[in-house]
Short mmCIF file of C-alpha atoms and ligand atoms in Angstrom, two decimals:
data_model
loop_
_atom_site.label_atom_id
_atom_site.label_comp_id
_atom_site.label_asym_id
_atom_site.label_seq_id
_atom_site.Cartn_x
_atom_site.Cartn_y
_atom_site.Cartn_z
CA UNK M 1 234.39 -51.93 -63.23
CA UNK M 2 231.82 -52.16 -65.80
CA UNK M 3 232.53 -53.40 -69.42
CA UNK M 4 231.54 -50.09 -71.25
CA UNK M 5 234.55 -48.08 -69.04
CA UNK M 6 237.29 -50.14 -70.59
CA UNK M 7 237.95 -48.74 -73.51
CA UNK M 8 242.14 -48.47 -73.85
CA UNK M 9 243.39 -45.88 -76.16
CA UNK M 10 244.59 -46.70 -79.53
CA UNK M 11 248.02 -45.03 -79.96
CA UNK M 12 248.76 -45.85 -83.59
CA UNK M 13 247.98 -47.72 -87.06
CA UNK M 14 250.86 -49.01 -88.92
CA UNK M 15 251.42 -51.10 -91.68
CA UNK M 16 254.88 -52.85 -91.22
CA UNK M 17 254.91 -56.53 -90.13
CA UNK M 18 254.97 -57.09 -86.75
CA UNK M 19 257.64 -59.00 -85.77
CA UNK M 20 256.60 -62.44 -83.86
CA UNK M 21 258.42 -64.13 -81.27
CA UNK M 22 258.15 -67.39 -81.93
CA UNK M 23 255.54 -68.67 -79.80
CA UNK M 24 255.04 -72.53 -78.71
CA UNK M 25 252.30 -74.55 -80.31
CA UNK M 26 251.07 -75.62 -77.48
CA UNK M 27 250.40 -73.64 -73.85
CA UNK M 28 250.15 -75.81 -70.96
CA UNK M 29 248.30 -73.89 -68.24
CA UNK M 30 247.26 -75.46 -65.16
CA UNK M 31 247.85 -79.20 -66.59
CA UNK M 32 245.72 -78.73 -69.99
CA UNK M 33 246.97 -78.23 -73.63
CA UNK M 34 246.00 -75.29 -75.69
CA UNK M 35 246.91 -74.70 -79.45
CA UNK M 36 248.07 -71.15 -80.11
CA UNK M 37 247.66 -68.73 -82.99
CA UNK M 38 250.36 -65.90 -84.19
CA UNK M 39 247.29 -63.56 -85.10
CA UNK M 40 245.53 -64.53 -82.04
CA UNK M 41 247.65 -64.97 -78.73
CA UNK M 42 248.70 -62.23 -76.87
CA UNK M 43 248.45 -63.79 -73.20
CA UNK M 44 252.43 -63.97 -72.12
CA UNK M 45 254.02 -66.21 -69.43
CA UNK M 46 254.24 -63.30 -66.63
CA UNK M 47 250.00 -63.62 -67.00
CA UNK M 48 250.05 -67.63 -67.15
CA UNK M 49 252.12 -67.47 -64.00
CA UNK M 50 249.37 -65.77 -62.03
CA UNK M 51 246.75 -68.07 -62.88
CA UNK M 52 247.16 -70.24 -59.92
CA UNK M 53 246.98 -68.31 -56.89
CA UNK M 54 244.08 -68.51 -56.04
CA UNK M 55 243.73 -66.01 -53.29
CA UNK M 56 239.98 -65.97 -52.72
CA UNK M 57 240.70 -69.70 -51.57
CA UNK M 58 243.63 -68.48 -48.83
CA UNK M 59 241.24 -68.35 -45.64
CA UNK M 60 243.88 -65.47 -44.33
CA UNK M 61 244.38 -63.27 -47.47
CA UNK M 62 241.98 -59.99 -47.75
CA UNK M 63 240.39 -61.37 -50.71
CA UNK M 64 239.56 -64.70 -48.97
CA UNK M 65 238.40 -62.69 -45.98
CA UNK M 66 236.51 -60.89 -48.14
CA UNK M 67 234.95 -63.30 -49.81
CA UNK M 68 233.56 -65.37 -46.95
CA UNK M 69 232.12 -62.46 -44.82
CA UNK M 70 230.02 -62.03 -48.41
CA UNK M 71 229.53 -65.32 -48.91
CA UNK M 72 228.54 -66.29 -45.26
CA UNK M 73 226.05 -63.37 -44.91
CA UNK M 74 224.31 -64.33 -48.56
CA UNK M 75 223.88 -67.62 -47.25
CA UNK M 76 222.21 -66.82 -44.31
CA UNK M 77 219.60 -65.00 -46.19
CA UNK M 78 219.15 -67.82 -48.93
CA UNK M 79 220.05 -71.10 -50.08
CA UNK M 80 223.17 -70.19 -52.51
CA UNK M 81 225.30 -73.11 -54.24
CA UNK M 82 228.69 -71.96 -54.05
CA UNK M 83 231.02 -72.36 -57.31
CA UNK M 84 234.90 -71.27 -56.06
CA UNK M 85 236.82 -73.56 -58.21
CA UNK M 86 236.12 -72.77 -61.98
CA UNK M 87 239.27 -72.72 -64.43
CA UNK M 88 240.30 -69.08 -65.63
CA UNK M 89 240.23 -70.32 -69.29
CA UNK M 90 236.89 -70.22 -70.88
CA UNK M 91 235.29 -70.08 -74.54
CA UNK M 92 234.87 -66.44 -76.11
CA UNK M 93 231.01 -67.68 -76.16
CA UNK M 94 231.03 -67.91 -72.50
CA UNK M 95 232.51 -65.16 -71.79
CA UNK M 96 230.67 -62.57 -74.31
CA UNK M 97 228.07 -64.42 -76.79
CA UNK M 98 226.68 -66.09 -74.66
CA UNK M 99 225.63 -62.93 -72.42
CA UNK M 100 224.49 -60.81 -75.94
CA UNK M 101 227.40 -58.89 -76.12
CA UNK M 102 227.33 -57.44 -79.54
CA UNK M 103 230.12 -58.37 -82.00
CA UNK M 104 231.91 -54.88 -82.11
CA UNK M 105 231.75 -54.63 -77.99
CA UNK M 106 235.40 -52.85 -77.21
CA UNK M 107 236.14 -55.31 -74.39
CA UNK M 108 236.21 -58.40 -77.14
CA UNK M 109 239.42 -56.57 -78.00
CA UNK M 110 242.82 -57.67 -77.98
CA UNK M 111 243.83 -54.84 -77.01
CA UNK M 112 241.58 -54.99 -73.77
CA UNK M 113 241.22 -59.32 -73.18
CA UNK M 114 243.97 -61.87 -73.08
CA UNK M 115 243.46 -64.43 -75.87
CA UNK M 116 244.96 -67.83 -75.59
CA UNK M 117 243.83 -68.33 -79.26
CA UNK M 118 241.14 -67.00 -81.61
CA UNK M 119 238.65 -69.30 -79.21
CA UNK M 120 239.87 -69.34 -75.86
CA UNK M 121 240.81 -66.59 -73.49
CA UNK M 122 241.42 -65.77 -69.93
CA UNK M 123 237.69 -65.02 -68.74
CA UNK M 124 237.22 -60.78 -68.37
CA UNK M 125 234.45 -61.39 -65.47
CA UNK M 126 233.12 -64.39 -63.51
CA UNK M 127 229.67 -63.94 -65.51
CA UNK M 128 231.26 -66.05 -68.22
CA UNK M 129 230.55 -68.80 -65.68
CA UNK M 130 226.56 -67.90 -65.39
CA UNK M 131 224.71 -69.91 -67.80
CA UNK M 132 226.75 -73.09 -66.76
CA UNK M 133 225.80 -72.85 -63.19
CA UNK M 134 221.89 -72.23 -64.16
CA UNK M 135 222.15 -75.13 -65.76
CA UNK M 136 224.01 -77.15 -62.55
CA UNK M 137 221.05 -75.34 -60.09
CA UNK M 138 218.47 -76.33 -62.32
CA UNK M 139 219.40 -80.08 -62.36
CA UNK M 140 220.51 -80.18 -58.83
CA UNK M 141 216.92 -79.59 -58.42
CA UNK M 142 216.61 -81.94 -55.21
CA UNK M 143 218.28 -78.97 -52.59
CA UNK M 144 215.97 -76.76 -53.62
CA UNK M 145 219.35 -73.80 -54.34
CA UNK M 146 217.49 -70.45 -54.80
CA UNK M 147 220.60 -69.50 -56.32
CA UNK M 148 224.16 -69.37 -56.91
CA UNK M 149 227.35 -68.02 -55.73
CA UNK M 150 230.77 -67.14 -57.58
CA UNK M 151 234.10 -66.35 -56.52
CA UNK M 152 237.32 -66.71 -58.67
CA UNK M 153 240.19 -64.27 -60.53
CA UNK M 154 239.11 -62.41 -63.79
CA UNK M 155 241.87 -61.16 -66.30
CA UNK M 156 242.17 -57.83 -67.92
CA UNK M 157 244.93 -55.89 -69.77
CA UNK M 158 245.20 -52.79 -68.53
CA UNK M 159 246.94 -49.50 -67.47
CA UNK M 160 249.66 -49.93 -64.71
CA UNK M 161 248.90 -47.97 -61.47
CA UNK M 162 248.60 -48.57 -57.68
CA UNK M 163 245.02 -49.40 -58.44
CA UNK M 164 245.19 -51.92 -61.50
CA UNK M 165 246.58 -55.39 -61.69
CA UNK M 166 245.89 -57.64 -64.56
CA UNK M 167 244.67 -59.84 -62.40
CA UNK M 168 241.02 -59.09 -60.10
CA UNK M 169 238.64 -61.45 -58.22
CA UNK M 170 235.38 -60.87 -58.64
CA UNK M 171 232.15 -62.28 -56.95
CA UNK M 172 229.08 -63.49 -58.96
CA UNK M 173 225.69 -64.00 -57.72
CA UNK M 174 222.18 -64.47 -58.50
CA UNK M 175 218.63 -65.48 -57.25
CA UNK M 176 215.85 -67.47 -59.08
CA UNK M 177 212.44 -68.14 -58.69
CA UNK M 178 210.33 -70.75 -59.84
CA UNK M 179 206.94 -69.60 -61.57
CA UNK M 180 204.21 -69.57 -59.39
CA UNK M 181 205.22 -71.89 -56.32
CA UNK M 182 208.19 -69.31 -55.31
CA UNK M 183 206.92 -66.41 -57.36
CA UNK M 184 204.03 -66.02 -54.68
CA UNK M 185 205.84 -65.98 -51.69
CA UNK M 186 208.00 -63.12 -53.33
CA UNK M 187 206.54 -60.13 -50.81
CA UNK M 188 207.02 -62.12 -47.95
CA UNK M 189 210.73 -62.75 -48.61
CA UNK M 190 211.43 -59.24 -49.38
CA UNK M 191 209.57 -58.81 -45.87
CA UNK M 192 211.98 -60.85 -44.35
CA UNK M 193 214.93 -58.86 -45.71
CA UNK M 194 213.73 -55.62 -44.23
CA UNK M 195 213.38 -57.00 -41.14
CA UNK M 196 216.76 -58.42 -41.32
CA UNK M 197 218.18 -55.12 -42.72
CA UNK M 198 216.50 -52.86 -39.77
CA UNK M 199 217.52 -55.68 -37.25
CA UNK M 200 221.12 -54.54 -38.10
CA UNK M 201 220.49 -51.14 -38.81
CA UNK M 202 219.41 -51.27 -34.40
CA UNK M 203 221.60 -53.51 -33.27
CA UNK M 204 224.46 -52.22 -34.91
CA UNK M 205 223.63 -48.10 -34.43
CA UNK M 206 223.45 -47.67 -37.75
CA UNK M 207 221.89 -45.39 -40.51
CA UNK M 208 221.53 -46.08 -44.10
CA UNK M 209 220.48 -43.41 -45.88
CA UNK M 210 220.03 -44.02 -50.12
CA UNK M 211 220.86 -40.62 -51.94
CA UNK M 212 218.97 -40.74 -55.22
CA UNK M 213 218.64 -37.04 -56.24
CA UNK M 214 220.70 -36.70 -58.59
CA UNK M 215 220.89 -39.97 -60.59
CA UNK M 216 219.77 -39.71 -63.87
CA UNK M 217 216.57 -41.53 -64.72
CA UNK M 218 216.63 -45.30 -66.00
CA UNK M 219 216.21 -45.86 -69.65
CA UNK M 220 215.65 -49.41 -69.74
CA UNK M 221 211.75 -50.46 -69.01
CA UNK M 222 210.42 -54.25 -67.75
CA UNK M 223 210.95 -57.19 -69.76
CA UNK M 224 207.45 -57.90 -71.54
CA UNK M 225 207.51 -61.34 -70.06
CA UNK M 226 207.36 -60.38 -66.49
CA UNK M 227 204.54 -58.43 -65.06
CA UNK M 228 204.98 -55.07 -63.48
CA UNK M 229 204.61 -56.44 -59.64
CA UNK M 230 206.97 -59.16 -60.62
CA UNK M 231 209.80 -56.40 -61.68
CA UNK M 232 209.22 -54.55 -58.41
CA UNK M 233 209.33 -57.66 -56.38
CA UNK M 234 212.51 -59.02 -58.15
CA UNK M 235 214.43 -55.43 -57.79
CA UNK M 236 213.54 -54.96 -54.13
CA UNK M 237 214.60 -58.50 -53.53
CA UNK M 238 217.76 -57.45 -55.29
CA UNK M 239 218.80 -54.00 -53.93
CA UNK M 240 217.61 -55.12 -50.18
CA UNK M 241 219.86 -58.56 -50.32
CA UNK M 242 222.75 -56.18 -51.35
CA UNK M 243 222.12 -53.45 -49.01
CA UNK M 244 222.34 -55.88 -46.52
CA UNK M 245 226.12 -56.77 -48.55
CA UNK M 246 227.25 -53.29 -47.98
CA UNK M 247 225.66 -53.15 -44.04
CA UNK M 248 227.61 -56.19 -43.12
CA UNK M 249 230.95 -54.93 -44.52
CA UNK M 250 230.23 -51.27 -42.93
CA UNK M 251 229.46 -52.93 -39.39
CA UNK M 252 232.69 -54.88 -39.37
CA UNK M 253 234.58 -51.53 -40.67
CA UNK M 254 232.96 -50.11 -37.78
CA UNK M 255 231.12 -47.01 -40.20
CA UNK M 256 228.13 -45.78 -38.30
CA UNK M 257 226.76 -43.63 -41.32
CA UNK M 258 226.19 -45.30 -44.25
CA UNK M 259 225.36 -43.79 -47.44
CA UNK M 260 224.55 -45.27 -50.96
CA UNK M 261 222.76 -44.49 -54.38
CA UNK M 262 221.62 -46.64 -56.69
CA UNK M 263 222.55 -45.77 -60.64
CA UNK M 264 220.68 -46.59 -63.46
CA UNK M 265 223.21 -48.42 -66.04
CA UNK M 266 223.12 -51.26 -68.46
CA UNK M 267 224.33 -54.58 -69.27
CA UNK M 268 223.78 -56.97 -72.37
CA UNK M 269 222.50 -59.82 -70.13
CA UNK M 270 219.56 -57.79 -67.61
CA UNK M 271 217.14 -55.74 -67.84
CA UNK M 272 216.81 -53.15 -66.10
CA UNK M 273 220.31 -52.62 -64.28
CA UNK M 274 221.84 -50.87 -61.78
CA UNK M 275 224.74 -50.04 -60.34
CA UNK M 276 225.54 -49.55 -56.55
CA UNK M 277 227.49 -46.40 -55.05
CA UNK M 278 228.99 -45.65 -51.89
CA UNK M 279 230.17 -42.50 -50.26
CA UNK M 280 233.65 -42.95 -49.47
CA UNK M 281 236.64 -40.80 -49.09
CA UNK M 282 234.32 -37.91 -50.17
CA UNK M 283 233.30 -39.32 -53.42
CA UNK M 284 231.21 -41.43 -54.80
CA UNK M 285 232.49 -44.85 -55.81
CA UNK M 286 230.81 -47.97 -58.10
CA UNK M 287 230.99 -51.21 -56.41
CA UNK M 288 228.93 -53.83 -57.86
CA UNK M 289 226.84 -54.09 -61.03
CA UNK M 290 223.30 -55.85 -61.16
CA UNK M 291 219.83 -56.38 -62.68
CA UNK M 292 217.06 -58.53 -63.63
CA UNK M 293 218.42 -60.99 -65.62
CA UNK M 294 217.26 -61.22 -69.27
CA UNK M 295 214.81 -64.31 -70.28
CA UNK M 296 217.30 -65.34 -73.17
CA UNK M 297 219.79 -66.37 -70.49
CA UNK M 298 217.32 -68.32 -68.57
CA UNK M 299 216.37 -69.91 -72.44
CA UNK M 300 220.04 -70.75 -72.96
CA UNK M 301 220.12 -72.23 -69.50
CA UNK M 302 217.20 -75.04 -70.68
CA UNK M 303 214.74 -72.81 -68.19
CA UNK M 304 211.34 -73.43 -69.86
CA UNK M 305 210.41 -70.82 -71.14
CA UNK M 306 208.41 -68.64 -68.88
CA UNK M 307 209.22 -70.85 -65.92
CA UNK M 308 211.54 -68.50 -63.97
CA UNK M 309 212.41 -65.12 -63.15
CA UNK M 310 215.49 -63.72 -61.39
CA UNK M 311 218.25 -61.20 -60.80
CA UNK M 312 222.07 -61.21 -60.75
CA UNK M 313 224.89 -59.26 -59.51
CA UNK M 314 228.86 -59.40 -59.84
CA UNK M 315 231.05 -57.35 -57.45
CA UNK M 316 234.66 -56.30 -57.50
CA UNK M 317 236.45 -57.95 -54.69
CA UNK M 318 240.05 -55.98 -54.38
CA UNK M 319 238.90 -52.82 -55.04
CA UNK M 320 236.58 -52.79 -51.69
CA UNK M 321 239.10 -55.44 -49.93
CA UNK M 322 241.68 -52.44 -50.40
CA UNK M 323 239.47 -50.14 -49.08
CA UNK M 324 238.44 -52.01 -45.91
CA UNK M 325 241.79 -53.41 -44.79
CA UNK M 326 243.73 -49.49 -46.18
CA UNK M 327 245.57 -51.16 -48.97
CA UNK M 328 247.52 -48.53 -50.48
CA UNK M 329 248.78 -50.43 -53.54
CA UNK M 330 246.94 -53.24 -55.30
CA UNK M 331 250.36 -55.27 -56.08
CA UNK M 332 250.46 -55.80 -51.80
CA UNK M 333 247.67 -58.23 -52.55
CA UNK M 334 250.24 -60.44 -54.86
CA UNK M 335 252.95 -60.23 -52.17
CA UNK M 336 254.53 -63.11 -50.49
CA UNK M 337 255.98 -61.32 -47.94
CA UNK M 338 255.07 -62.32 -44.36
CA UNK M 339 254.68 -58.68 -43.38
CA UNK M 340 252.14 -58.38 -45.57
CA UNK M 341 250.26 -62.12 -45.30
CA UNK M 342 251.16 -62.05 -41.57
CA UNK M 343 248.59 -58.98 -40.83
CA UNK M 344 245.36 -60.88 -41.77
CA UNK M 345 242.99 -63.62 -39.96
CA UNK M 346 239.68 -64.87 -41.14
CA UNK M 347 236.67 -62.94 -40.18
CA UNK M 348 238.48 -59.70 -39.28
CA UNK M 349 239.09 -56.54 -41.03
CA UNK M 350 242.23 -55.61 -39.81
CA UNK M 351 243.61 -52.78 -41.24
CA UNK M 352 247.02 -52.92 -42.92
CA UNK M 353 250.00 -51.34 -40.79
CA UNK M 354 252.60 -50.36 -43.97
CA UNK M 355 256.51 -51.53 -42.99
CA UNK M 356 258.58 -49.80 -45.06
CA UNK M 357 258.35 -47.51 -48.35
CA UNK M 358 260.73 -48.40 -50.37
CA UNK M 359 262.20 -45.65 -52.77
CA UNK M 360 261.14 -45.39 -56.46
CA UNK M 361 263.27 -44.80 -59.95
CA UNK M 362 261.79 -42.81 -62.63
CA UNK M 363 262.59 -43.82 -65.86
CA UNK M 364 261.81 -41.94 -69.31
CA UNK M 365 261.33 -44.15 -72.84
CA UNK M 366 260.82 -41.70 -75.43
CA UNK M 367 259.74 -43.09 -79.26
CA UNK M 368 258.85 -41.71 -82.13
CA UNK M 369 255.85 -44.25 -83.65
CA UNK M 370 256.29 -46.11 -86.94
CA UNK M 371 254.33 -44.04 -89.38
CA UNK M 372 251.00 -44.29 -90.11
CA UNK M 373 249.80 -46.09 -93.23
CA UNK M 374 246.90 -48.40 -93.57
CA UNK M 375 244.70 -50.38 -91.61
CA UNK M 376 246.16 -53.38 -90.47
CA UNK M 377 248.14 -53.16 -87.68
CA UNK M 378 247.87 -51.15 -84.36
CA UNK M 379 249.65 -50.11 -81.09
CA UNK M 380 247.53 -49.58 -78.27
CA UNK M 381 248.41 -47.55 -75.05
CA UNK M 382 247.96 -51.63 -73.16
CA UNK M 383 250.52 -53.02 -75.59
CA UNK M 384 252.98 -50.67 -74.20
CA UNK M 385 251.67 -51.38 -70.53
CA UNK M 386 252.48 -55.25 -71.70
CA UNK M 387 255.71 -54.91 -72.64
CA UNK M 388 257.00 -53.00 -68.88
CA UNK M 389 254.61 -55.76 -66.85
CA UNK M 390 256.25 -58.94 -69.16
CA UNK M 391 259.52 -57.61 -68.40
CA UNK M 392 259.65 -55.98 -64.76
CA UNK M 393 256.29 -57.43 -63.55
CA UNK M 394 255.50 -56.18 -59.67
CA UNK M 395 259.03 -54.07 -59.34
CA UNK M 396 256.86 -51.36 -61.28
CA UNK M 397 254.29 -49.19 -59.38
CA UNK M 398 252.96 -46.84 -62.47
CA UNK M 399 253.40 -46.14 -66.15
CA UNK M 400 252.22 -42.90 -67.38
CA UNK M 401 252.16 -41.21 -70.79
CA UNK M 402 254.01 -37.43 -69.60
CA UNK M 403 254.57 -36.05 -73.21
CA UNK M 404 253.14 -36.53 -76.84
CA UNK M 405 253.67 -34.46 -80.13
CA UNK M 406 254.30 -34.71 -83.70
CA UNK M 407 257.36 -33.42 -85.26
CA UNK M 408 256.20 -30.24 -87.30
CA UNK M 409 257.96 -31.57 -90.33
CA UNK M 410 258.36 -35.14 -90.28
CA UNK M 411 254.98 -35.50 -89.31
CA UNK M 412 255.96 -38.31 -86.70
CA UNK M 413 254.64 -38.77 -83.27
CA UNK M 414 256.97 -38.78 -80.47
CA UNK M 415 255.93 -40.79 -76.88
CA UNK M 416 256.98 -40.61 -73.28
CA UNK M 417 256.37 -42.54 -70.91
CA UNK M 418 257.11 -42.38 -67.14
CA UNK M 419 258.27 -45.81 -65.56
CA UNK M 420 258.41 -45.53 -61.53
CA UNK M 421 260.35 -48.69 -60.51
CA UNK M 422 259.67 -49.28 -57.26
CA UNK M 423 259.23 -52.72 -55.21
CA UNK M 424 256.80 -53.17 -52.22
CA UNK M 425 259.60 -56.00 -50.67
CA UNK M 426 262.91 -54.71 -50.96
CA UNK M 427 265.23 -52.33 -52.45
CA UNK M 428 265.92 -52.66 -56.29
CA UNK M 429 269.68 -51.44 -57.15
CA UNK M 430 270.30 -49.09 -60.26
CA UNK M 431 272.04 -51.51 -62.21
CA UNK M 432 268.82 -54.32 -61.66
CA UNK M 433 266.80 -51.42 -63.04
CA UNK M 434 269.07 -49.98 -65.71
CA UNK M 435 268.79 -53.51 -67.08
CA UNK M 436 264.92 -53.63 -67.06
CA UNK M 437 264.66 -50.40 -68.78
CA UNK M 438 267.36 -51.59 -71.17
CA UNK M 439 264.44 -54.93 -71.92
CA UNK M 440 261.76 -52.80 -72.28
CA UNK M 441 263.48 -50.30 -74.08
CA UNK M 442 264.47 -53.47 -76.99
CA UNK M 443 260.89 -55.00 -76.46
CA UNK M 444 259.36 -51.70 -78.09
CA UNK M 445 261.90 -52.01 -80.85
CA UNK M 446 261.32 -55.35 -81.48
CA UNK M 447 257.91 -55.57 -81.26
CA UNK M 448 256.62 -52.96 -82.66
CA UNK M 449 259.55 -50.68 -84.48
CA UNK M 450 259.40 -47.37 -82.57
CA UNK M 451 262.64 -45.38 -82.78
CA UNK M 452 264.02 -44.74 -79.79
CA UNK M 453 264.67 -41.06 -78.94
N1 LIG Y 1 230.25 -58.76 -65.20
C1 LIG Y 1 230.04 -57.35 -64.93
C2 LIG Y 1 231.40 -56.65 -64.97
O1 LIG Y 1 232.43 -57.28 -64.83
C3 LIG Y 1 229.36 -57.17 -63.57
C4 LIG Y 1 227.93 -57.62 -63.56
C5 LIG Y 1 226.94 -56.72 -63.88
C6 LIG Y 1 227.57 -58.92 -63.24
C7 LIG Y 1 225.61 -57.10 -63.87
C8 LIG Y 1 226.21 -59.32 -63.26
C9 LIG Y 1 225.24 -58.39 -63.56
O2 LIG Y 1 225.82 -60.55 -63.00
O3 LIG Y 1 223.94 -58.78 -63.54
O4 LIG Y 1 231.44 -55.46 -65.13
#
């Protein structure tokens, strides 16, 4: 899910004080203290809670299958230190400055990021976490890592569907080398790769076959401090080490026919960039964002300057964890239930027999917005998506906006949304759900003075 795509909608300016629930001074997440702001904080408990599952670690969960079928096959290709255990909470720096994002980048929002206060937030992506392990790799210098590995949960506030979850683990990798002892040995590496890569490709009965037609043409050209060869080198290094990613997760799916494009894209932190598609389903879908990373990174990581060259990539973990085990609903990965955990074992892909569907209640809120006056104060589509997750957290499959107008004489604009209620466990009686929609109903009064319709 790159950064640029998650953009929510703004659904109104308005000028009355919010009210503030009074919020604690002091957040204790995970054993550590953190002072709060009323402008600042919008992270709620419901979030907090989720903080410490840690299901890339649970050696029987999807994601922690997942994650060591990547892990395992990276490391037989390279050297990789692996970094599982960070803390979700990191510095705004970390997570954006640090990588160039500009200062009006939409996904600094707070509309779009949980902020703990104006400092400290619930890291959007695991790349937050790449100049600090540079800097471990390059003093660990005595194991000779070529690289590094990431794993852990990245928070974003979102829409509510059977595909989004506040909560996603992503994977974070990247590959160095050391000006000119490993630089020359580049071709022969890549070698290697394409031996491993055909090796499977036999072995397995498999064709990969890399559709580039129709993808547009790249518009970002070499860094001026690495020679043309170098940039080849680095990106065939790059694509071949994933393509070898996607092989491994296609053998154990049991996919004979494999076929992938490579996009052009951009990120603030490499140069050039790419993003990797696969066919699937009949369409074509983004897995995993990558490129050469930028020298300024490398400078920040106390790399002399010059010294080293490199790439990176971070993947998505549940969105392809769904798709290989036939997930139909991303809140199944949260579940406690045993016929849901009790499906899995480490090292297979096992795909996911469904018990039972449980029915779904539809319920309709319907507001007319507070009008719209100056500058300073704003409801966004995600604030509303807040409010239903805070209160009825996993008992809700979707949220969708089914009607919007404004009044031809008031000149107010009138809301509905669609609430399905639905649990993945059990059934949910009318009255259990009558009182959620009656909470989320007085949460959008409260919060942000919508007159209910
Ligand atoms: N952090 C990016 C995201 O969440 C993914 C990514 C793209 C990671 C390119 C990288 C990279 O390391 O080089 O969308």
């Amino acid at each position: 899910m790159p950064y640029i795509k998650l953009i929510s909608r703004r659904i109104c300016q308005y000028s009355i004080l919010k009210t503030k629930e009074a919020l604690p001074k002091l957040l204790t997440i995970n054993g550590k203290e953190y002072p709060t702001s009323n402008k600042d904080t919008n992270v709620t408990q419901s979030i907090l809670n989720l903080t410490n599952r840690n299901l890339h670690l649970n050696p029987n969960h999807p994601i922690g299958i997942l994650r060591t079928i990547i892990e395992t096959k990276l490391n037989s290709l390279s050297p990789y230190k692996t970094f599982n255990n960070f803390s979700p909470i990191v510095t705004k720096w970390q997570n954006f400055d640090s990588l160039g994002f500009p200062p009006t980048h939409p996904g600094r929002s707070k509309s779009d990021t949980y902020y703990i206060n104006d400092t400290t937030l619930l890291r959007t992506h695991t790349s937050a976490h790449e100049i600090e392990c540079f800097q471990d790799i390059n003093d660990d210098s005595g194991h000779n890592w070529r690289g590094f590995l990431i794993s852990a949960d990245v928070y974003r506030r979102d829409e509510i569907d059977k595909t989004h979850y506040p909560v996603l683990y992503q994977m974070e990798g990247s590959h160095l080398w050391t000006r000119p002892r490993e630089t020359s040995n580049m071709e022969a590496e890549i070698k290697s790769l394409q031996s491993t890569l055909n090796e499977m490709l036999i072995n397995n009965k498999m064709t990969l076959t890399r559709c580039q037609d129709e993808v547009e043409p790249p518009t970002e050209t070499r860094q001026d401090y690495m020679t043309e060869q170098e940039t080849k080198l680095c990106e065939m290094h790059l694509k071949t080490t994933l393509e070898i990613v996607v092989l491994e997760l296609c053998r154990l799916k049991n996919m004979k026919d494999v076929k992938m494009r490579w996009t052009n894209t951009t990120f603030p932190w490499t140069q050039p960039s790419w993003e990797i598609e696969i066919w699937w389903d009949n369409q074509w879908l983004e897995i995993c964002g990558c490129g050469i990373i930028k020298q300024d990174l490398l400078l920040k990581s106390d790399f002399e300057k010059d010294s080293t060259i490199g790439w990176a990539f971070g993947l998505g973990l549940d969105r392809i964890a769904m798709l290989l085990f036939g997930i139909p609903d991303i809140r199944l990965l949260w579940s406690n239930d045993k016929r849901f955990i009790g499906q899995f074992v480490e090292g297979q892909i096992n795909t996911f027999k469904p018990y039972s569907k449980y029915p779904g209640t539809l319920r309709d809120v319907a507001f007319w917005l507070p009008d719209i006056l100056q500058d300073n104060e704003e409801i966004h589509e995600n604030d509303v998506m807040e409010i239903v997750r805070d209160v009825a957290g996993d008992l809700v499959e979707s949220v969708k906006l089914t009607d919007e107008f404004i009044h031809p004489k008031t000149h107010k604009r009138s809301l509905c949304y669609r609430i399905n209620y639905q649990s993945m466990d059990r059934n949910i009686t009318n009255s259990e759900i009558n009182s959620l929609q009656e909470k989320v109903r007085n949460e959008l009064v409260k919060k942000y003075h919508v007159e209910l319709r």
